[in-house]
PDB file of C-alpha atoms in Angstrom:
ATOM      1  CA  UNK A   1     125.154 105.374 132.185  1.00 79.00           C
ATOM      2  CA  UNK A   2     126.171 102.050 131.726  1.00 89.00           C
ATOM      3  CA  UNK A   3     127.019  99.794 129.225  1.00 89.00           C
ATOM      4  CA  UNK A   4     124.216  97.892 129.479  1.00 87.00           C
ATOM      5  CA  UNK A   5     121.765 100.960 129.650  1.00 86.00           C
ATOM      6  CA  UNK A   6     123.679 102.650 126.768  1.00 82.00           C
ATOM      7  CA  UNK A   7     123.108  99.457 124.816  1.00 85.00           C
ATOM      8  CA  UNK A   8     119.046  99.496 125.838  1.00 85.00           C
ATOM      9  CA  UNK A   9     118.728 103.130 124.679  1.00 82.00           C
ATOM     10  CA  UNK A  10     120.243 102.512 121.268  1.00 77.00           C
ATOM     11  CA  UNK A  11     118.554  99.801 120.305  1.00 79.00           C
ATOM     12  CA  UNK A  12     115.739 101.207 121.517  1.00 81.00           C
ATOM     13  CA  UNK A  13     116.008 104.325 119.679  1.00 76.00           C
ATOM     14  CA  UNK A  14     116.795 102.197 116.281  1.00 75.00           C
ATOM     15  CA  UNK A  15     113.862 100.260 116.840  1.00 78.00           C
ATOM     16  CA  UNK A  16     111.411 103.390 117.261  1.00 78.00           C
ATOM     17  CA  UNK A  17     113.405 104.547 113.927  1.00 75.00           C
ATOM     18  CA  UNK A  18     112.194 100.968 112.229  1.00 77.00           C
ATOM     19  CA  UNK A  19     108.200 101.950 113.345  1.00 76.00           C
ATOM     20  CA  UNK A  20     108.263 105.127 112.023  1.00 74.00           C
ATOM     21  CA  UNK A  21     108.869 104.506 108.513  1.00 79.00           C
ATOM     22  CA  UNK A  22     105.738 106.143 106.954  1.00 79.00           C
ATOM     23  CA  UNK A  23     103.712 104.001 104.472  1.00 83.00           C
ATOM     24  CA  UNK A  24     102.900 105.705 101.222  1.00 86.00           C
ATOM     25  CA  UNK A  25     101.480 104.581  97.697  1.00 91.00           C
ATOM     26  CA  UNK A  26     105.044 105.479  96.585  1.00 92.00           C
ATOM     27  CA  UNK A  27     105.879 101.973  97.451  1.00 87.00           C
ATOM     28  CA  UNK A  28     103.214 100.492  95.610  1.00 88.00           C
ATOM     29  CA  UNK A  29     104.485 102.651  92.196  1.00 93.00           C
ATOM     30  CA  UNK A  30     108.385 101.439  93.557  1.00 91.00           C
ATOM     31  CA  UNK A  31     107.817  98.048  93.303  1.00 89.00           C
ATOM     32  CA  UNK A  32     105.667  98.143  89.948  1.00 91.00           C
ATOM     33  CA  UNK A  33     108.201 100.159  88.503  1.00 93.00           C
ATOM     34  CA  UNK A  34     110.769  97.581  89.453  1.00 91.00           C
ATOM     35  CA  UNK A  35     108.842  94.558  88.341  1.00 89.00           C
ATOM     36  CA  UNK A  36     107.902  96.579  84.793  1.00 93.00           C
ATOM     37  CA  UNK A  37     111.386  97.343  83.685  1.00 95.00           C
ATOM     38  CA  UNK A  38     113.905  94.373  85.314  1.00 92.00           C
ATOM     39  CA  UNK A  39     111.089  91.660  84.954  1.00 88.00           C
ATOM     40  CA  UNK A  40     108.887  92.448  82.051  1.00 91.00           C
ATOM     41  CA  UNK A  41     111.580  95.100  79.776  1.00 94.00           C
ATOM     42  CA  UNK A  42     114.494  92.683  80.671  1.00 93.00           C
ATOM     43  CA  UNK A  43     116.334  96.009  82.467  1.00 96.00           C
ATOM     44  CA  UNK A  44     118.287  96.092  85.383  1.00 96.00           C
ATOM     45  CA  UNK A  45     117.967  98.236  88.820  1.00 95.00           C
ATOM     46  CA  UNK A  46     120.584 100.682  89.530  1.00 97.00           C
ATOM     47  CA  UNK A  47     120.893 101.393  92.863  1.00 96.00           C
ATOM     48  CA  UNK A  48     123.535 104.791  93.753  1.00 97.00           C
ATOM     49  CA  UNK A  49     124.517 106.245  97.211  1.00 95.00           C
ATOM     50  CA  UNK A  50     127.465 108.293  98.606  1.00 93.00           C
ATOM     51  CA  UNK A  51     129.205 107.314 101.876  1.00 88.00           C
ATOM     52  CA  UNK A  52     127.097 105.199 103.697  1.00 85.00           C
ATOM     53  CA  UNK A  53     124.194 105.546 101.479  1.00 88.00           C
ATOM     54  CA  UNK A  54     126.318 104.116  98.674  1.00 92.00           C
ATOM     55  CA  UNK A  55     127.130 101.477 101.118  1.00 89.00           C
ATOM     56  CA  UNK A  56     123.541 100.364 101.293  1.00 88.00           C
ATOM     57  CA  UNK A  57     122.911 100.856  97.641  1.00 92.00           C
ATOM     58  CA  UNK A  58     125.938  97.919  96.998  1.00 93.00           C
ATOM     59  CA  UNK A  59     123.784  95.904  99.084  1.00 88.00           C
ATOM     60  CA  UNK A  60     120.585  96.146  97.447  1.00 88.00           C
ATOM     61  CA  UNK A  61     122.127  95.757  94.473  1.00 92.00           C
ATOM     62  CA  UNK A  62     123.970  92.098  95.057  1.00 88.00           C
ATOM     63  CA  UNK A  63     120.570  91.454  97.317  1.00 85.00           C
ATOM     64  CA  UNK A  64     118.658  91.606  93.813  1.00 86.00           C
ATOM     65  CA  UNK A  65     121.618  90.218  91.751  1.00 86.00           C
ATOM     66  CA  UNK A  66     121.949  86.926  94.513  1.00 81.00           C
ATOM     67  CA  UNK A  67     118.369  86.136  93.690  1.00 76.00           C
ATOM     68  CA  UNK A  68     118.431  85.922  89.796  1.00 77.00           C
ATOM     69  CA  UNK A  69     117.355  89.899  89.208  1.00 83.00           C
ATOM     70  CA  UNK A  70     119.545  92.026  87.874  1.00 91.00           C
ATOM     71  CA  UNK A  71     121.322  94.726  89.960  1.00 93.00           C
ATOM     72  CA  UNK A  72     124.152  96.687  89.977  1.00 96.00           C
ATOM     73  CA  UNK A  73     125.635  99.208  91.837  1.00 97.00           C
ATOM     74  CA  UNK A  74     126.886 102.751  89.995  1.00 97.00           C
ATOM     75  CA  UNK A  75     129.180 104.975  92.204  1.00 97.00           C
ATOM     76  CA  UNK A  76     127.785 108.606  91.404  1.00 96.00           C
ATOM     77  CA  UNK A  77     130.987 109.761  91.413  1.00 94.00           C
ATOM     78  CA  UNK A  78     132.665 107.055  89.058  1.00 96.00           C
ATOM     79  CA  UNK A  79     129.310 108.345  86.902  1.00 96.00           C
ATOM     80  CA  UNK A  80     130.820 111.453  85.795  1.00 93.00           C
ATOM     81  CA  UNK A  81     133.858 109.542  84.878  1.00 94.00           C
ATOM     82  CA  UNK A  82     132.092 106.937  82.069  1.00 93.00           C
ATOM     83  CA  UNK A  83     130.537 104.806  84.286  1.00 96.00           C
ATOM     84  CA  UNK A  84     126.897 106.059  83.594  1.00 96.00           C
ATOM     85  CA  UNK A  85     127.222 104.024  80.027  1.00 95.00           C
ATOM     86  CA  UNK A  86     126.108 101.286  81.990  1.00 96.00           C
ATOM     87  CA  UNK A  87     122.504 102.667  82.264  1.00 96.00           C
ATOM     88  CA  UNK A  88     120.310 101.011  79.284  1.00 96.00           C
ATOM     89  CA  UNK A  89     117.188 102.152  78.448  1.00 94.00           C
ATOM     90  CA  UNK A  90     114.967  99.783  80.289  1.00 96.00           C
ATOM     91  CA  UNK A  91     116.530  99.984  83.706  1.00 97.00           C
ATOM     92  CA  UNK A  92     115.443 101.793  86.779  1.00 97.00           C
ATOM     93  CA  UNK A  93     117.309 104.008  88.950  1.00 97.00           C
ATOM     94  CA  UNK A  94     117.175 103.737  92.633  1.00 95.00           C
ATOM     95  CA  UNK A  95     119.167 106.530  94.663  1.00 96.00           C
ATOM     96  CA  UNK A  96     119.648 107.219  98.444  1.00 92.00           C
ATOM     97  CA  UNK A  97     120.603 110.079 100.024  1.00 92.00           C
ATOM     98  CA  UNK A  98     119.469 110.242 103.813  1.00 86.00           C
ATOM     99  CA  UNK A  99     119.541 114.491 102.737  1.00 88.00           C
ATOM    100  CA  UNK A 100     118.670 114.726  99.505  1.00 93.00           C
ATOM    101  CA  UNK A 101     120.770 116.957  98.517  1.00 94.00           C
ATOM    102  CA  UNK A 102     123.885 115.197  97.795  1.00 94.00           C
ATOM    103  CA  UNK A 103     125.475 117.176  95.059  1.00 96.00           C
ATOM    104  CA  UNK A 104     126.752 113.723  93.823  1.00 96.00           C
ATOM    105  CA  UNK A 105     123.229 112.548  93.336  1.00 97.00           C
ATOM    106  CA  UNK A 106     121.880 115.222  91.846  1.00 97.00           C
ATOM    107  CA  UNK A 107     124.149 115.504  89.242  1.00 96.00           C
ATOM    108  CA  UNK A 108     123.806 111.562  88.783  1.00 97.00           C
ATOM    109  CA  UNK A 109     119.660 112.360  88.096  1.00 97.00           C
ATOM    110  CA  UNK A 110     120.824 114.974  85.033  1.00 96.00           C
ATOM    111  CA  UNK A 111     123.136 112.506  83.759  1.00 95.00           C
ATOM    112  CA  UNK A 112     121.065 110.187  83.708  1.00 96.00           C
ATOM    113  CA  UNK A 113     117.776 112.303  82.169  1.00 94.00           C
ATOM    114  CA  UNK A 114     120.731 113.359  79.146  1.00 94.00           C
ATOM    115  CA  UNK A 115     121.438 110.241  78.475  1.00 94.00           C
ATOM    116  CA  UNK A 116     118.028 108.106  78.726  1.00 96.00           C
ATOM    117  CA  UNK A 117     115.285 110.332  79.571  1.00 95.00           C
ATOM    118  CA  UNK A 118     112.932 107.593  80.282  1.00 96.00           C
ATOM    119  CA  UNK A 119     114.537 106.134  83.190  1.00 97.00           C
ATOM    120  CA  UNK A 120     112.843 106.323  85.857  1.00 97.00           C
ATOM    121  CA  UNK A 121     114.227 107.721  89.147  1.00 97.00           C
ATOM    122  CA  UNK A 122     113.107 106.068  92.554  1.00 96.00           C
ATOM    123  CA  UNK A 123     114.302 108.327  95.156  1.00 96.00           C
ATOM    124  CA  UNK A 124     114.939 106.970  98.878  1.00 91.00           C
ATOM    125  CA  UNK A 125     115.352 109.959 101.305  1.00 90.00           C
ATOM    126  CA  UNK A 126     114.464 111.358 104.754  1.00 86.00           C
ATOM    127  CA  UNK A 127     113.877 114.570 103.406  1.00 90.00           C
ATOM    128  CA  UNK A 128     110.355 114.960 101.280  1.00 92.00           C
ATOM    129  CA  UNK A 129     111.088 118.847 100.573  1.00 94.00           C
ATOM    130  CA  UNK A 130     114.747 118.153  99.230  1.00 95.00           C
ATOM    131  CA  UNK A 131     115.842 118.672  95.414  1.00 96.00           C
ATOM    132  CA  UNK A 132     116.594 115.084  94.590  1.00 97.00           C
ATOM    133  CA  UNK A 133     112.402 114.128  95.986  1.00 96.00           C
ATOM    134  CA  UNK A 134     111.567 116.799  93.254  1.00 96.00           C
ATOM    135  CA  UNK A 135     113.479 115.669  90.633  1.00 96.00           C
ATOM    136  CA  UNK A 136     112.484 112.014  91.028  1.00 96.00           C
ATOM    137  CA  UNK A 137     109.274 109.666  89.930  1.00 96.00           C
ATOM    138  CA  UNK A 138     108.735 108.101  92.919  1.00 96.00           C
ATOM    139  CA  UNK A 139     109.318 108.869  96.732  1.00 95.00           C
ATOM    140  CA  UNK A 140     110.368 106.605  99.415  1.00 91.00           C
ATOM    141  CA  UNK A 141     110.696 107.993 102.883  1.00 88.00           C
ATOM    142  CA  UNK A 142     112.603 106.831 105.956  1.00 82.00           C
ATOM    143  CA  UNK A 143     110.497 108.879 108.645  1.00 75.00           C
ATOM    144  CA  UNK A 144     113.501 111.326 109.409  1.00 63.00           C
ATOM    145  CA  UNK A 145     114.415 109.869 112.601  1.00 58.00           C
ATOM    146  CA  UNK A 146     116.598 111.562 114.692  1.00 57.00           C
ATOM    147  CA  UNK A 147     120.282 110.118 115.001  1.00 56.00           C
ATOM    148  CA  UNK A 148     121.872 108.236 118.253  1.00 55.00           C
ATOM    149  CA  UNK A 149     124.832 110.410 118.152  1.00 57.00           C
ATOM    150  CA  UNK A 150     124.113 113.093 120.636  1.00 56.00           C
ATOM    151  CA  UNK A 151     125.222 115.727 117.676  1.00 53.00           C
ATOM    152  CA  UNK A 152     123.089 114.239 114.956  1.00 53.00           C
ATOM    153  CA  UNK A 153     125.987 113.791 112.847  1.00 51.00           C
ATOM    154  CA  UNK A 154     127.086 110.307 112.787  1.00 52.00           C
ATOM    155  CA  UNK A 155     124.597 108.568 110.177  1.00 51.00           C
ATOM    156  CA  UNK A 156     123.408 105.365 112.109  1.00 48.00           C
ATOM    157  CA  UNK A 157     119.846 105.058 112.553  1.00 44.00           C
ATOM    158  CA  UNK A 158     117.439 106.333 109.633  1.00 43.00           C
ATOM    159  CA  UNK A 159     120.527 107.429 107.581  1.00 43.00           C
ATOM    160  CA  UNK A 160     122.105 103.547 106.866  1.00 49.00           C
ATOM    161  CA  UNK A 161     122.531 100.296 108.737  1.00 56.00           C
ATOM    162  CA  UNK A 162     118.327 100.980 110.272  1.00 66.00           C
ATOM    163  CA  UNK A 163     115.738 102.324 107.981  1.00 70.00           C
ATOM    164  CA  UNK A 164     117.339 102.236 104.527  1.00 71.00           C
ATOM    165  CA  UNK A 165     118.731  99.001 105.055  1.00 75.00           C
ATOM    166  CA  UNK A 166     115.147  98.124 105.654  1.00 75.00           C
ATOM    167  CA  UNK A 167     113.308  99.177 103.096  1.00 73.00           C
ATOM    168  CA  UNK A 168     115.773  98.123 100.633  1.00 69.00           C
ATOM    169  CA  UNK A 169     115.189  94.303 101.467  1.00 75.00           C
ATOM    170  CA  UNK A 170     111.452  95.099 101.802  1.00 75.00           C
ATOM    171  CA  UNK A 171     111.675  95.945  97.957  1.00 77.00           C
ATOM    172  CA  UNK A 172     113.789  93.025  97.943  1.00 76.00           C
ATOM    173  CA  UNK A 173     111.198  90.954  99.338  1.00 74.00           C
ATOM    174  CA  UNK A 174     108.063  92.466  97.747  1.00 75.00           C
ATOM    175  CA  UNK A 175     109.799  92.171  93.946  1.00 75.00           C
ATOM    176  CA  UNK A 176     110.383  88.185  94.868  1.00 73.00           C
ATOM    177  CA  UNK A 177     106.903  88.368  96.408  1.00 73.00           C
ATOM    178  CA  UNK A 178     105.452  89.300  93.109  1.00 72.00           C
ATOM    179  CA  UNK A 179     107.187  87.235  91.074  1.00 67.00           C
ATOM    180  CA  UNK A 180     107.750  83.867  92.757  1.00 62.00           C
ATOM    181  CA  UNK A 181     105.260  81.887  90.824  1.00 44.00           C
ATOM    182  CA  UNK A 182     108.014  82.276  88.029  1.00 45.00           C
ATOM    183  CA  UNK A 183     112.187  80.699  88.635  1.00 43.00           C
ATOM    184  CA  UNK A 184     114.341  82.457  91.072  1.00 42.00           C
ATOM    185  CA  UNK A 185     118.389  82.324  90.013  1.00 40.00           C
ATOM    186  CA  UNK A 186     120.396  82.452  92.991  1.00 41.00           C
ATOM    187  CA  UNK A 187     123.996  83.172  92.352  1.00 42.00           C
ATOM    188  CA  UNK A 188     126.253  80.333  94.993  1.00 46.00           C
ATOM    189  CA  UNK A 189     129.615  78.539  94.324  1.00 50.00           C
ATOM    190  CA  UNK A 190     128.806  74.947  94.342  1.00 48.00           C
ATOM    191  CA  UNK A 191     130.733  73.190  97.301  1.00 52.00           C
ATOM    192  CA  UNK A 192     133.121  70.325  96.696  1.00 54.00           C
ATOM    193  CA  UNK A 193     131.605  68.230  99.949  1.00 51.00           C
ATOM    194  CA  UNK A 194     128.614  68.454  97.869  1.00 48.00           C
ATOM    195  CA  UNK A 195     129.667  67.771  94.384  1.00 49.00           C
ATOM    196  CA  UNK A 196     130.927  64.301  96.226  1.00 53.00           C
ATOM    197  CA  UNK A 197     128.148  63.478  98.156  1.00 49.00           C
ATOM    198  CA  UNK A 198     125.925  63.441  95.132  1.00 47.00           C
ATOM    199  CA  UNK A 199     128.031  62.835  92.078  1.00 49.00           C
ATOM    200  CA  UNK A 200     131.212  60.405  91.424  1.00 48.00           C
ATOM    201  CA  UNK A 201     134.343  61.845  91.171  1.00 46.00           C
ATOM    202  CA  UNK A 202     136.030  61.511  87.482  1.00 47.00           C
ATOM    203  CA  UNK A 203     139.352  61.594  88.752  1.00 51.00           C
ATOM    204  CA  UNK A 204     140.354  64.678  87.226  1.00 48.00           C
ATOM    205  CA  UNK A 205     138.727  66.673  89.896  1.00 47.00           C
ATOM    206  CA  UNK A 206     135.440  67.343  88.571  1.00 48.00           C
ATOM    207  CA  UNK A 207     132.352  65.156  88.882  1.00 42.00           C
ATOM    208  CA  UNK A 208     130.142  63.471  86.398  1.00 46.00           C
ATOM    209  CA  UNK A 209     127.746  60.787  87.763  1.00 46.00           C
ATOM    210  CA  UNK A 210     124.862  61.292  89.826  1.00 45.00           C
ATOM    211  CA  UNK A 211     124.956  59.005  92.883  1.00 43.00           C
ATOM    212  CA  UNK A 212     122.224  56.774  93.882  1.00 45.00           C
ATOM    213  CA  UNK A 213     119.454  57.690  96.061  1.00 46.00           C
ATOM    214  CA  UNK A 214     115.808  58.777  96.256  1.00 46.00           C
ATOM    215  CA  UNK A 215     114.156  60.642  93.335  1.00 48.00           C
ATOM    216  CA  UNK A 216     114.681  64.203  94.624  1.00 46.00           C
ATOM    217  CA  UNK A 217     118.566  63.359  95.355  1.00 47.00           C
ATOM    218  CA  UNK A 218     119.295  62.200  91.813  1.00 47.00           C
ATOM    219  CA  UNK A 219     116.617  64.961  90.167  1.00 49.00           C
ATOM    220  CA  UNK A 220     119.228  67.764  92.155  1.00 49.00           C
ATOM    221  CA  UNK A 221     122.309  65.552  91.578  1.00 48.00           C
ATOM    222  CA  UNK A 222     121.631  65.598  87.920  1.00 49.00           C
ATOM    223  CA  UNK A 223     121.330  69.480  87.807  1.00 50.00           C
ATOM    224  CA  UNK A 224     124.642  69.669  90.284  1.00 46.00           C
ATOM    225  CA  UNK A 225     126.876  67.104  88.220  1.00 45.00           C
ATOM    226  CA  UNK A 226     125.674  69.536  84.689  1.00 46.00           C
ATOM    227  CA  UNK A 227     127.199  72.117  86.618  1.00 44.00           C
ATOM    228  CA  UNK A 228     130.461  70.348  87.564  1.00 42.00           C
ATOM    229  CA  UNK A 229     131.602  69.783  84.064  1.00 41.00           C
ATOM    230  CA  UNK A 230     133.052  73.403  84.261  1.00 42.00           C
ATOM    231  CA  UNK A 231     135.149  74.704  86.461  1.00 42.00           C
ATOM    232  CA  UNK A 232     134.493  74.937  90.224  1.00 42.00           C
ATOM    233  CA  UNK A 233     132.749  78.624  90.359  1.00 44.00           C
ATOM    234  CA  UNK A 234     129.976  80.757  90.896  1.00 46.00           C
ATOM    235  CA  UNK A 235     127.361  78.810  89.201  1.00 43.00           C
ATOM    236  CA  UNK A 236     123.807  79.391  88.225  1.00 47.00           C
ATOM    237  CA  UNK A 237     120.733  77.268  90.170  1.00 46.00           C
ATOM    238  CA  UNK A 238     117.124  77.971  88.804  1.00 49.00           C
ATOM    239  CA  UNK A 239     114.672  76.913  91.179  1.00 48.00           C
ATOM    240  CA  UNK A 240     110.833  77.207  90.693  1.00 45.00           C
ATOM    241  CA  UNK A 241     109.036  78.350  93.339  1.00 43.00           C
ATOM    242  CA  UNK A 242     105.153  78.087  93.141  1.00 43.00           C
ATOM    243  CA  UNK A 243     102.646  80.468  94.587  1.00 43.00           C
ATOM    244  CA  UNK A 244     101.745  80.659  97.969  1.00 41.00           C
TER     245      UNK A 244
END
């Protein structure tokens, strides 16, 4: 086979993997969940993963964080360790295991039931029959794809970088969806080309004065040079998006 052909089959393959994600109301009750503890409790989604599954839970995570909802990533293993006293009472928990039956996972659900009960436990898996589907509220399921690697081993197409990748920005997408008529923070270091097109330079570095220009440049120069008093940094933008 060559290169070319090898490259057709896989992407192929990962695309077929994309098309058979099943729909169920489980995504419906995800996404409500999400949007009734992180925007209406004030919690936080936890997203958890092992190996490449944790990989995709980071990423979710700074996905949700980047767009002004809070997110954060707890390693299951670091969990056992003190790092589940970051769970609060209003947050939900979203944890992928392509298996479901990462012992690492599991034991991250009964730490997590000791120490607030009433989190609830959104479960992303390929496996609807596995321990952590049963001991979770909610359901998601990748369609159990086969893998590319000719021994089903190597985790590449429903496992990570396809499926679950996926479906995390679709709950990415959906939560911004249902919420957009409200302000969207989006976490972005504020470049210095920028801070000098549209404010003046103090001469200490940081910028003060709005430049001239039409309405809309001096309306977003305004909001830039308030930010420019600090530090150059990650800085906070609120920007209000109206309903579609």
């Amino acid at each position: 086979m060559t290169i070319k052909q090898s490259m057709h089959d896989i992407l192929e393959h990962e695309a077929k993997a994309l098309l058979s994600i099943p729909y169920s109301e489980d995504y419906d009750r995800a996404i409500e969940l999400i949007i009734e503890h992180v925007h209406r409790r004030g919690g936080k989604l936890v997203a958890s993963g092992m190996g490449k599954a944790g990989q995709v839970a980071l990423n979710i995570a700074t996905t949700f964080s980047s767009t002004g909802t809070p997110g954060v990533f707890l390693h299951p293993g670091e969990a056992q360790h003190g790092d589940i006293g970051v769970l609060q009472p209003n947050d939900v928990m979203l944890l992928i295991s392509n298996s479901g039956t990462t012992r690492e996972m599991l034991d991250l659900v009964a730490l997590t039931k000791d120490l607030h009960p009433e989190i609830p436990v959104i479960a992303m898996t390929g496996n609807p029959e596995s321990e952590l589907s049963r001991l979770s509220d909610v359901t998601l399921l990748t369609g159990g794809a086969p893998e590319v690697c000719p021994l089903g081993l190597t985790p590449t197409t429903d496992t990570m970088e396809i499926a679950l990748t996926a479906l995390c920005d679709f709950l990415a997408h959906r939560y911004r969806h249902a919420i957009r008529a409200g302000s969207v923070a989006i976490l972005i270091p504020l470049p210095s080309s920028l801070r000098r097109l549209l404010c003046a330079d103090r001469g200490d570095g940081r910028y003060s004065r709005c430049s001239q220009g039409s309405r809309r440049d001096r309306t977003a120069g305004r909001g830039i040079c308030a930010m420019s008093v600090s530090p150059p940094g990650p800085t906070h933008i609120l920007r209000s998006l109206s309903a579609s």
